[in-house]
PDB file of C-alpha atoms in Angstrom:
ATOM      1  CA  UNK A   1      30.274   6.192  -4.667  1.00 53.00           C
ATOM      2  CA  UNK A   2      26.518   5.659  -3.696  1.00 62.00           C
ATOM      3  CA  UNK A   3      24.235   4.521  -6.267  1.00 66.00           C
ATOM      4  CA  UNK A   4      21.651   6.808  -7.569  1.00 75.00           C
ATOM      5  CA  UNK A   5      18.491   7.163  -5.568  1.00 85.00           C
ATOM      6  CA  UNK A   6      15.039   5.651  -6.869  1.00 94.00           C
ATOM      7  CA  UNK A   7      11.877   7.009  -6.817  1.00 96.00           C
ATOM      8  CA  UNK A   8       9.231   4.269  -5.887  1.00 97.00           C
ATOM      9  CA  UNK A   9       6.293   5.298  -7.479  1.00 97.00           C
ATOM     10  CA  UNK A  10       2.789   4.167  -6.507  1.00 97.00           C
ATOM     11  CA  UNK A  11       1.807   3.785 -10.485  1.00 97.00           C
ATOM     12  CA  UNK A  12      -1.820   1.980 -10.301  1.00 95.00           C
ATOM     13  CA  UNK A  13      -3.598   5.648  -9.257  1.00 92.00           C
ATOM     14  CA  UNK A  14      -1.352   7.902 -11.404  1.00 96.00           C
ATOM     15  CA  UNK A  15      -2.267   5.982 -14.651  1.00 97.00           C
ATOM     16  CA  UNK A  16      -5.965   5.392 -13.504  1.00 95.00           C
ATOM     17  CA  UNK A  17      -6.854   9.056 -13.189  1.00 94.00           C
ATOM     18  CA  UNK A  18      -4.866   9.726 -16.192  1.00 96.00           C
ATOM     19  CA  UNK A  19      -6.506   7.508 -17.909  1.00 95.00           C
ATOM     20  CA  UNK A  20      -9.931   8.316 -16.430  1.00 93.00           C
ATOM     21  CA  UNK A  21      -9.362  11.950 -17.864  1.00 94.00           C
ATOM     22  CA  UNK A  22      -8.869  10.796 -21.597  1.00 93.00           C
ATOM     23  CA  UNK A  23     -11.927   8.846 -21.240  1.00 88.00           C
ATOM     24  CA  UNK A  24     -15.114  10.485 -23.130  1.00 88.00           C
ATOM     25  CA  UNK A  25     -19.219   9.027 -24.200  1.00 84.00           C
ATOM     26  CA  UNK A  26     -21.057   9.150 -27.438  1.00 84.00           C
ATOM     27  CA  UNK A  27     -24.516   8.887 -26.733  1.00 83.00           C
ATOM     28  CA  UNK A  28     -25.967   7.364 -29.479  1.00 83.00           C
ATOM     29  CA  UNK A  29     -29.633   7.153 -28.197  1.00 82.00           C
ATOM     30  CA  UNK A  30     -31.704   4.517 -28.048  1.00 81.00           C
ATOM     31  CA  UNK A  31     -29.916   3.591 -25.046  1.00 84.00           C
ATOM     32  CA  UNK A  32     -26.622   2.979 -26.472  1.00 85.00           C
ATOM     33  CA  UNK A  33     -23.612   5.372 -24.677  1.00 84.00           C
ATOM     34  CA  UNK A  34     -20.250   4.700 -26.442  1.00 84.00           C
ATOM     35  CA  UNK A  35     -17.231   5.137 -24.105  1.00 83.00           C
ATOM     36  CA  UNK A  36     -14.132   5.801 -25.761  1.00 84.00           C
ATOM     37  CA  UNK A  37     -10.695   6.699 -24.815  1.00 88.00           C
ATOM     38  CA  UNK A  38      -7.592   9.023 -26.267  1.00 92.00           C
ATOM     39  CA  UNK A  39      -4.746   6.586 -25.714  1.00 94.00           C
ATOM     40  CA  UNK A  40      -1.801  10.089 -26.622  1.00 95.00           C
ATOM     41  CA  UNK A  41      -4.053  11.931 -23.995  1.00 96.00           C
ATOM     42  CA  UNK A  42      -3.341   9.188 -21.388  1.00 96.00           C
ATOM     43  CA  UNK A  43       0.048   8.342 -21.751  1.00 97.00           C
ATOM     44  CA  UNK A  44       0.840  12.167 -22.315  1.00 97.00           C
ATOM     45  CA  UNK A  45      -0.700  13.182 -19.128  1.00 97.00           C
ATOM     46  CA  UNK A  46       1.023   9.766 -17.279  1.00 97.00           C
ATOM     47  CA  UNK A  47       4.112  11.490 -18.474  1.00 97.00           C
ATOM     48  CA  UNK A  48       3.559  14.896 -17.248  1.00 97.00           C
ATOM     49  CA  UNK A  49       2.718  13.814 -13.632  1.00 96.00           C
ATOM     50  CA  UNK A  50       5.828  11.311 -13.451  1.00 96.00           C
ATOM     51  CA  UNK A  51       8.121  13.912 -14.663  1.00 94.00           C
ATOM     52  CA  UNK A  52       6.689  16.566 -12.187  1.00 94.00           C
ATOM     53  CA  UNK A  53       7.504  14.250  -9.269  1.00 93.00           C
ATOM     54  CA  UNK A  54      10.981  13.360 -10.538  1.00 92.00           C
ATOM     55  CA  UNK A  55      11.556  17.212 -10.999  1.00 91.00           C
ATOM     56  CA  UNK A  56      11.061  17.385  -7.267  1.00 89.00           C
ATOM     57  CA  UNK A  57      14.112  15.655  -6.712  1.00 88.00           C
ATOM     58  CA  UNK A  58      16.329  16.316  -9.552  1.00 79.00           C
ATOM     59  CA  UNK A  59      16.373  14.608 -13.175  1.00 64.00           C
ATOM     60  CA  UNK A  60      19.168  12.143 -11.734  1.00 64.00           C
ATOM     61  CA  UNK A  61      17.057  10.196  -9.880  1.00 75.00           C
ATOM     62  CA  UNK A  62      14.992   6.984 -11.552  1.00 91.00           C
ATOM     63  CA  UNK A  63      12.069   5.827 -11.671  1.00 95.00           C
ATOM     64  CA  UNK A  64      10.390   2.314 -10.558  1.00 97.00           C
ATOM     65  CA  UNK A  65       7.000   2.361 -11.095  1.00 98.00           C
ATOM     66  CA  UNK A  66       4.676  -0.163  -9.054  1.00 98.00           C
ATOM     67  CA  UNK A  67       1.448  -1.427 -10.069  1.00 98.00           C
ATOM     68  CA  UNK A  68      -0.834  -3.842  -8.451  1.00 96.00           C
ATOM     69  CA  UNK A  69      -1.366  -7.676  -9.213  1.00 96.00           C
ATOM     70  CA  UNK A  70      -4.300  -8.686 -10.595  1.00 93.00           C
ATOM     71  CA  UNK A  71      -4.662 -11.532  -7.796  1.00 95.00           C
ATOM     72  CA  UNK A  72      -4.723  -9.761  -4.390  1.00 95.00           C
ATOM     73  CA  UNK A  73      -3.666 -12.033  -1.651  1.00 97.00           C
ATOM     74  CA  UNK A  74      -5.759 -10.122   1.011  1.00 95.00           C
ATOM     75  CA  UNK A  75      -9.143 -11.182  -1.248  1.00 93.00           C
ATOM     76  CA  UNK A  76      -8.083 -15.360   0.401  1.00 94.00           C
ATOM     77  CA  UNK A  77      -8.207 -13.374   3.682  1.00 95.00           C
ATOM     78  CA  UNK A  78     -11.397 -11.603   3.481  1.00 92.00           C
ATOM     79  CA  UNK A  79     -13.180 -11.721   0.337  1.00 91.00           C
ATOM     80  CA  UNK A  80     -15.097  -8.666   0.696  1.00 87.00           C
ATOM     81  CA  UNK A  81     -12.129  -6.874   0.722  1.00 88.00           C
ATOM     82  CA  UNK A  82     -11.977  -3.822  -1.706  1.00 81.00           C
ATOM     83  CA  UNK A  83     -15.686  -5.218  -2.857  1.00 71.00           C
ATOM     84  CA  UNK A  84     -17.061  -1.874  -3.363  1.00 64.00           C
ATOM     85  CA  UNK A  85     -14.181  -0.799  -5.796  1.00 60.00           C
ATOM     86  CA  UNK A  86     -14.661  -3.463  -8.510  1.00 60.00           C
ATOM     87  CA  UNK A  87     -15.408  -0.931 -11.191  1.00 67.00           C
ATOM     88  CA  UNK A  88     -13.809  -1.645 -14.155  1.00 81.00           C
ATOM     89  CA  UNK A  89     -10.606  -0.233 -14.930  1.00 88.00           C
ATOM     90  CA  UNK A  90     -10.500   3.074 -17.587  1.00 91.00           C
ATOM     91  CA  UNK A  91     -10.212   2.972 -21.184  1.00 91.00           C
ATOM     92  CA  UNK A  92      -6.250   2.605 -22.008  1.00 93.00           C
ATOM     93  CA  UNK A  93      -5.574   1.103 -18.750  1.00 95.00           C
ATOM     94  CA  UNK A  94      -3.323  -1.941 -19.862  1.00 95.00           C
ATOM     95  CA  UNK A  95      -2.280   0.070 -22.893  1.00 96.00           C
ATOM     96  CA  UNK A  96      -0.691   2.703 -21.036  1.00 97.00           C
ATOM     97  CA  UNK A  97       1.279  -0.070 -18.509  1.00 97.00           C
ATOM     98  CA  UNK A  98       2.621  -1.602 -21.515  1.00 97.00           C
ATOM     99  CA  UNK A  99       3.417   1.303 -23.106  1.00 97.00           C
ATOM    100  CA  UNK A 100       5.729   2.295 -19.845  1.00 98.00           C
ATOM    101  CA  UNK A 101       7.285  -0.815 -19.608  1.00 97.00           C
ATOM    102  CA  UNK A 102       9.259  -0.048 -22.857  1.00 97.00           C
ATOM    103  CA  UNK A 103      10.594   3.051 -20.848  1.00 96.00           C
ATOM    104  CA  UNK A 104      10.600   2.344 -17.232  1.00 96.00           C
ATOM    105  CA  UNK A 105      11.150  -0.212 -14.697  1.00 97.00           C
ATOM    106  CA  UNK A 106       7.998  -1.597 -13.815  1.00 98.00           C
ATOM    107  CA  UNK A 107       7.627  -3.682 -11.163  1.00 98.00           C
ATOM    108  CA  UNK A 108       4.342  -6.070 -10.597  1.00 98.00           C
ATOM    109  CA  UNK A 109       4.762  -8.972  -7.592  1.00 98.00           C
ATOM    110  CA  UNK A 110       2.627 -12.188  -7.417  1.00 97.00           C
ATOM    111  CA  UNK A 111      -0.543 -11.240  -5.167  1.00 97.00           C
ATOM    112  CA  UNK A 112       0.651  -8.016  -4.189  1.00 98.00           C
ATOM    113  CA  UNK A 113      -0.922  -4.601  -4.593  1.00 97.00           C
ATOM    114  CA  UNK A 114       1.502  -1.908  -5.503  1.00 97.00           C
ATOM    115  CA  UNK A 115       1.649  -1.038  -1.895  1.00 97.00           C
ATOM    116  CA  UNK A 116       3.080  -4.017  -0.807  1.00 98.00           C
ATOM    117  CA  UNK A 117       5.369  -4.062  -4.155  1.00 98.00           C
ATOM    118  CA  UNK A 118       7.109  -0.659  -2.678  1.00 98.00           C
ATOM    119  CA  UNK A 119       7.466  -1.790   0.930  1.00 98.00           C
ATOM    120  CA  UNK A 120       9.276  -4.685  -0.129  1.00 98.00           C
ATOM    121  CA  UNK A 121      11.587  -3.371  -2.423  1.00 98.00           C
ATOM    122  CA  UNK A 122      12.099  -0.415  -0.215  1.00 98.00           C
ATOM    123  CA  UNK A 123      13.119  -2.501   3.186  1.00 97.00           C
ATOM    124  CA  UNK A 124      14.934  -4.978   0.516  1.00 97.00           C
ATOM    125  CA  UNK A 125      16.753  -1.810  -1.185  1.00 96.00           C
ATOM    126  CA  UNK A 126      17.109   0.828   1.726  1.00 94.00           C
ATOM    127  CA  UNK A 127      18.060   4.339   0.948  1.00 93.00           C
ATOM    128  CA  UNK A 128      15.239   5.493  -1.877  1.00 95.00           C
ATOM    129  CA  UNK A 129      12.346   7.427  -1.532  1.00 96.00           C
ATOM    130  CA  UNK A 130       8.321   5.684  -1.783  1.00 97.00           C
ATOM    131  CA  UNK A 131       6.149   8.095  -3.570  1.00 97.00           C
ATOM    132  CA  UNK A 132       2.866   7.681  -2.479  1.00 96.00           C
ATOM    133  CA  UNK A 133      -0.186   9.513  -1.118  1.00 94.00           C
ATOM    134  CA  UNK A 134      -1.432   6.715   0.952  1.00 93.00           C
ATOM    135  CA  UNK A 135      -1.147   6.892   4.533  1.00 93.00           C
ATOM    136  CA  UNK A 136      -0.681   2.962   4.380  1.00 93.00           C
ATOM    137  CA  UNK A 137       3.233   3.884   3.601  1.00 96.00           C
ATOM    138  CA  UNK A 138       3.516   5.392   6.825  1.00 96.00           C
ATOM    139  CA  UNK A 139       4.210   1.962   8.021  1.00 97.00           C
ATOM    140  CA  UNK A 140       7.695   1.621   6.160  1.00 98.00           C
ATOM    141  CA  UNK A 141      10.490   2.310   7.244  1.00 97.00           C
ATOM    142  CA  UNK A 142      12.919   4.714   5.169  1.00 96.00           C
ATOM    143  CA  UNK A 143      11.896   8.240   2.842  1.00 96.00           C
ATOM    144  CA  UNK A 144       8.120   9.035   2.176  1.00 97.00           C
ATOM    145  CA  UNK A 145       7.173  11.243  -0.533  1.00 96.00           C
ATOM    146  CA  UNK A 146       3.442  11.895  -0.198  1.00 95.00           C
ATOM    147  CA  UNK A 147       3.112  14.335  -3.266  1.00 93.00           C
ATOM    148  CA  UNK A 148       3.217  17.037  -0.292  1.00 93.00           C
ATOM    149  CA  UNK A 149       5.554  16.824   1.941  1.00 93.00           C
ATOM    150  CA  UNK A 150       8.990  14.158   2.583  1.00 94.00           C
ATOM    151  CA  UNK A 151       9.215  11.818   5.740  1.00 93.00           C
ATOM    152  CA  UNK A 152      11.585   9.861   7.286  1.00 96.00           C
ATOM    153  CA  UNK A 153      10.120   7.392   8.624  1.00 96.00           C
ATOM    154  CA  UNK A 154      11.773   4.909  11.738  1.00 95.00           C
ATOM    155  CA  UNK A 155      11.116   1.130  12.014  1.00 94.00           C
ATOM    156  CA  UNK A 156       9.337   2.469  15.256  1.00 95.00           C
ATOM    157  CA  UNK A 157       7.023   4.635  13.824  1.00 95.00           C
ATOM    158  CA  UNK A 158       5.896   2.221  11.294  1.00 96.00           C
ATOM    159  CA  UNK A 159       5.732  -0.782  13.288  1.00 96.00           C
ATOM    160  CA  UNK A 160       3.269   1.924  15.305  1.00 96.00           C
ATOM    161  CA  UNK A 161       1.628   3.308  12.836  1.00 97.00           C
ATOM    162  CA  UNK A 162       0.426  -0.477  11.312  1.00 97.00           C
ATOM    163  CA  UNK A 163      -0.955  -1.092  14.981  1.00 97.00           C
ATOM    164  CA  UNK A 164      -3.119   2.063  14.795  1.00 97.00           C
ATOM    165  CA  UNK A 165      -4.282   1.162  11.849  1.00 96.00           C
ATOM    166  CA  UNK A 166      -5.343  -2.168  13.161  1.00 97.00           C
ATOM    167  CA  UNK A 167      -7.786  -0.445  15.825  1.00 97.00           C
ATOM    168  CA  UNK A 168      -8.975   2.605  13.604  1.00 96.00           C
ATOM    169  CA  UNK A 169      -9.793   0.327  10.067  1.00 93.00           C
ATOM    170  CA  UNK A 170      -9.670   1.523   6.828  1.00 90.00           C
ATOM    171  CA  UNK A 171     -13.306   1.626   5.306  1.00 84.00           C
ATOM    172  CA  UNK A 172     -12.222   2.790   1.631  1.00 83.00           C
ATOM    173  CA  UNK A 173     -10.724  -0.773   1.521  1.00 85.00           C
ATOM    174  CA  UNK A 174     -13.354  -2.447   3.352  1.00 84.00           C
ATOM    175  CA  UNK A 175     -12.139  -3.464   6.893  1.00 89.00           C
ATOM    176  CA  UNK A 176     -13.747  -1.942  10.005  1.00 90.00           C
ATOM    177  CA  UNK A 177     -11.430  -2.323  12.850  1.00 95.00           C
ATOM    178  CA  UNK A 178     -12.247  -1.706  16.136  1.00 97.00           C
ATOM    179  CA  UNK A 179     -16.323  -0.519  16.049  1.00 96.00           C
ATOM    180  CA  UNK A 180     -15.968   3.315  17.219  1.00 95.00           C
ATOM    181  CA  UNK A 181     -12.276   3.652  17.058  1.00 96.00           C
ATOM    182  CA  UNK A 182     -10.717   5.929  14.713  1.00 95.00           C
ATOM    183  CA  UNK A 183      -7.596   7.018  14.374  1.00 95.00           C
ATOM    184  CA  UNK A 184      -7.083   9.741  17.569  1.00 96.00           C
ATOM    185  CA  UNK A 185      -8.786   6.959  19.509  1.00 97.00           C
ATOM    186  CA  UNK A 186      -6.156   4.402  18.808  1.00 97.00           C
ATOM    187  CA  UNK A 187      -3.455   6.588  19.308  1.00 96.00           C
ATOM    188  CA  UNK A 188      -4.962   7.731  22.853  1.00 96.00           C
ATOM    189  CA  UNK A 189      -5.600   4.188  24.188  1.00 97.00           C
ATOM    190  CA  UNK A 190      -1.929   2.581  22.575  1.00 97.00           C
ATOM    191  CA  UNK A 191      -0.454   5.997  24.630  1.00 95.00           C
ATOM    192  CA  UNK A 192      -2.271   4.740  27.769  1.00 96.00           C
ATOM    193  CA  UNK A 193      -1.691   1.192  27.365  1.00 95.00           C
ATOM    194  CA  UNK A 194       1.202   0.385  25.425  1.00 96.00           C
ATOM    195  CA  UNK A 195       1.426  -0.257  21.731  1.00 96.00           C
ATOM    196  CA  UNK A 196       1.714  -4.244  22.054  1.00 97.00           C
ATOM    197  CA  UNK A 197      -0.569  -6.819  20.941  1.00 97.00           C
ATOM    198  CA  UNK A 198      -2.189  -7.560  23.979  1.00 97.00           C
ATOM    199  CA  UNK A 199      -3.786  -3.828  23.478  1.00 97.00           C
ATOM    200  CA  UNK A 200      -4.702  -4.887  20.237  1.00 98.00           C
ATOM    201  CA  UNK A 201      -7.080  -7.816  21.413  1.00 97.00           C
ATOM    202  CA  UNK A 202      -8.098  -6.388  24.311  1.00 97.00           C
ATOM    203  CA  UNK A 203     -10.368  -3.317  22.497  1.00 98.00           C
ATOM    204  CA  UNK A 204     -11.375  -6.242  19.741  1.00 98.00           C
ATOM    205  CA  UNK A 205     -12.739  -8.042  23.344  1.00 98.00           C
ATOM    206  CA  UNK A 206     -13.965  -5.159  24.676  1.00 97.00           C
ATOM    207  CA  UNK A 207     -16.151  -4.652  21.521  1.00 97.00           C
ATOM    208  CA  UNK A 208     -17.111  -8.949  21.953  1.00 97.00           C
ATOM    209  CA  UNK A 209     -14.904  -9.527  19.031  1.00 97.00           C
ATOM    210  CA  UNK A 210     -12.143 -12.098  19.337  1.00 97.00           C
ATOM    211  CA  UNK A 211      -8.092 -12.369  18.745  1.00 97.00           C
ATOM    212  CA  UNK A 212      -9.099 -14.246  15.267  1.00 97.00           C
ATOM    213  CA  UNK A 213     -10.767 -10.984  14.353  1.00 97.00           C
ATOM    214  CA  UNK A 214      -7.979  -8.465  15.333  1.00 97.00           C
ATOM    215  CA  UNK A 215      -5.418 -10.420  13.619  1.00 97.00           C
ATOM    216  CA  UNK A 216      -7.560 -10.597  10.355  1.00 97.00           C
ATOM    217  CA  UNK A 217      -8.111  -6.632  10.793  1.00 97.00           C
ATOM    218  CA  UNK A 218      -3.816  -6.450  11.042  1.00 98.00           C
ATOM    219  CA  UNK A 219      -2.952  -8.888   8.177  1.00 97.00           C
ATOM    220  CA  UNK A 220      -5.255  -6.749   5.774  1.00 97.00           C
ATOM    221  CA  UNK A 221      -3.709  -3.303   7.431  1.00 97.00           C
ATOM    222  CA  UNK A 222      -0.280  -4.756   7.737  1.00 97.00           C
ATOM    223  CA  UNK A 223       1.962  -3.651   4.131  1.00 98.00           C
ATOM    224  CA  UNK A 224       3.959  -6.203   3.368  1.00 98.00           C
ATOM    225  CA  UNK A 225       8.477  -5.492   3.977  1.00 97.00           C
ATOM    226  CA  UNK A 226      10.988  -7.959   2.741  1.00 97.00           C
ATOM    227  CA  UNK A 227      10.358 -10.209   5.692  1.00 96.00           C
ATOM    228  CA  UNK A 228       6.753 -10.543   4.837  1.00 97.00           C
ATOM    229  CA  UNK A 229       7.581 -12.407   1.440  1.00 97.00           C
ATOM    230  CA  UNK A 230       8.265 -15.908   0.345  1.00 97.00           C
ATOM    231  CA  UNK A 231      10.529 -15.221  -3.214  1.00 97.00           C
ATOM    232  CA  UNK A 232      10.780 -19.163  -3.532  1.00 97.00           C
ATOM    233  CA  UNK A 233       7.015 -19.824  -3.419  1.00 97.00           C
ATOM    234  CA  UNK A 234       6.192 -16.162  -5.288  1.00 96.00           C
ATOM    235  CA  UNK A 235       3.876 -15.187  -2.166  1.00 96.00           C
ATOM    236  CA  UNK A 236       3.352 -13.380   0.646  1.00 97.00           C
ATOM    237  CA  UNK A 237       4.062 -14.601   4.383  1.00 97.00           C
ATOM    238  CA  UNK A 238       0.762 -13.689   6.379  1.00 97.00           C
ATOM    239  CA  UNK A 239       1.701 -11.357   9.394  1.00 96.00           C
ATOM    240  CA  UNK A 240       2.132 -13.721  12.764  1.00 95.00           C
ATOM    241  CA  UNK A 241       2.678 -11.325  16.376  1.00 94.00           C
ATOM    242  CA  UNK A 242       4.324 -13.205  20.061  1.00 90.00           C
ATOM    243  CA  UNK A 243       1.210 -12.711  22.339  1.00 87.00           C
ATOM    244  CA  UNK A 244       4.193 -10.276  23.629  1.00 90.00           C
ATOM    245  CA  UNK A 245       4.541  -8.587  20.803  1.00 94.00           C
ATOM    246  CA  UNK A 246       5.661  -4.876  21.864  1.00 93.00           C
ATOM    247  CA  UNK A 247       6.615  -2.022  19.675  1.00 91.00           C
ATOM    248  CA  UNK A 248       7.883   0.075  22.772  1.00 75.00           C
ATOM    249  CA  UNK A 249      10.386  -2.854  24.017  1.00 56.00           C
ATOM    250  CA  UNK A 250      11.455  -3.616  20.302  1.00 50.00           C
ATOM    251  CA  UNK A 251      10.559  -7.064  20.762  1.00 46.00           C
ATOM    252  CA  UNK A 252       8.472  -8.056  16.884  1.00 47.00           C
ATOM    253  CA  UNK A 253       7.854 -11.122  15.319  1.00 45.00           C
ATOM    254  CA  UNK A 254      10.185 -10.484  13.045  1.00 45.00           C
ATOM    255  CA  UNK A 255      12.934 -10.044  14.782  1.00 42.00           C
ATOM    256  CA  UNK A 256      11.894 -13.650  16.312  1.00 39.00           C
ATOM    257  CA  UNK A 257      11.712 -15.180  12.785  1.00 37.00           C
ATOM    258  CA  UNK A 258       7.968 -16.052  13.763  1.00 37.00           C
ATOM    259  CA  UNK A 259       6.241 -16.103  10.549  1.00 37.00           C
ATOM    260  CA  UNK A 260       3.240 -18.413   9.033  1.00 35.00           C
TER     261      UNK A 260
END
C-alpha cells in the first residue's frame, strides 16, 4: 500500500500576506504611527488558505510546510541578491511559524529558501505534489500545484526550464540575465541552438559578458534537488555544468557526479 501523498507547501508567502492583512496603524500624531498586529486574525486566515489547498486534493493528504532560512546561501554568491526586498517581516511573523509547528510539519534547511527546501525533499521523496505559485518550481521534476492549475513536470522540462531562466533573469530577485533576453527570447534561441551550456555562454559573450557571469546568473536561478545538497556539512552544493553539458542528449552534471 502506497503511503499517503504530501502536499509541499511554499509557507514563507502564505503566512506573510496573512500576516500582512492582520497588520493595522495608530497614528498617534506628532509623528508617532503605532503598527500593531491581530495574532487570531493571522493564524486564522493561515488556516483558512492551508485548508483550502488541502481541500483541493482531499482531507487525506498532509501537509509539509516550507519556510525559508534566515541565512540565504545565494546572498555569498551575489550579495545584492533579493536587496530590494529587505523590508521587514509583518507583525506575527515568527509567532504564527511557531504556532504551526505545534500542528504541522515544518520544514526549514540550513541556507535554503523554501524553494530550495521543496525541491529537495521532493526529488529526495518522489511521488507528492509542490504547492507553489512560483514559476521557479517549474524546474523540478514530479507534481506542481500552482494554486491554478496541476503539472507534471519531467526531469527534461526542468533541467530546460532552469536554462531559460538562466538567459531571461529574474529581476524580482535581483539577477539580470542575459541584457534583452526574456523569456520567449530564450526559448527561441535554446530551440535554434540547442539547450546546452555552450548556448548559455555564448549569448552572455555575445552581450561582452563572460562564462563566470552566466554561471553566477544559473547558480542563483538553479533550485536546489537532492543532488544539490551536502546533509553532512548542512549546505548546499553550488551548481557545476561539463562545458558539454546538454539537456537534449541527457548528458548533466549530475548524472556525471560533477559537483563543487
Amino acid at each position: 500500500m502506497n503511503p499517503p501523498m504530501k502536499l509541499l507547501i511554499d509557507a514563507d508567502f502564505i503566512v506573510y500576506k496573512s500576516c500582512a492583512a492582520a497588520e493595522s496603524e495608530v497614528d498617534f500624531g506628532d509623528d508617532v504611527i503605532l503598527v500593531t498586529s491581530n495574532f487570531s486574525d493571522a493564524y486564522s486566515a493561515t488556516k483558512r488558505e492551508l485548508t483550502r489547498i488541502q481541500d483541493q486534493f482531499g482531507s487525506f493528504s498532509s501537509l509539509i510546510l516550507f519556510f525559508s532560512d534566515s541565512v540565504n546561501f545565494r546572498k555569498k554568491i551575489l550579495p545584492s541578491y533579493k536587496g530590494h526586498r529587505n523590508r521587514k517581516k509583518p507583525c506575527g511573523y515568527k509567532r504564527v511559524i511557531n504556532q504551526l509547528k505545534t500542528e504541522f510539519e515544518v520544514i526549514i534547511m540550513p541556507q535554503c529558501e523554501a524553494d530550495d527546501s521543496m525541491g529537495i525533499y521532493a526529488t529526495q521523496n518522489p511521488g507528492n505534489v509542490i504547492v507553489s505559485p512560483d514559476k521557479d518550481m517549474r524546474q523540478i521534476p514530479g507534481k506542481l500545484y500552482n494554486l491554478d492549475e496541476n503539472f507534471t513536470i519531467t526531469r527534461e522540462e526542468g533541467a530546460t526550464w532552469h536554462l531559460i531562466q538562466t538567459l531571461a533573469g529574474d529581476q524580482t530577485d535581483g539577477y539580470g540575465g542575459v541584457p534583452g533576453i526574456g523569456v520567449k527570447r530564450a526559448v527561441t534561441l535554446f530551440e535554434k541552438e540547442g539547450y546546452n551550456w555552450k548556448t548559455v555562454v555564448k549569448a552572455f559573450e555575445d552581450k561582452d559578458l563572460t562564462e563566470k557571469d552566466a554561471l553566477t546568473n544559473a547558480r542563483l536561478a538553479r533550485i536546489l534537488t537532492v543532488d544539490d545538497y551536502d546533509f553532512t556539512k548542512n549546505k548546499p552544493i553550488l551548481w557545476n555544468p561539463t562545458p558539454d553539458y546538454n539537456v537534449d542528449s541527457g548528458t548533466r552534471p549530475e548524472d556525471e557526479g560533477n559537483k563543487g
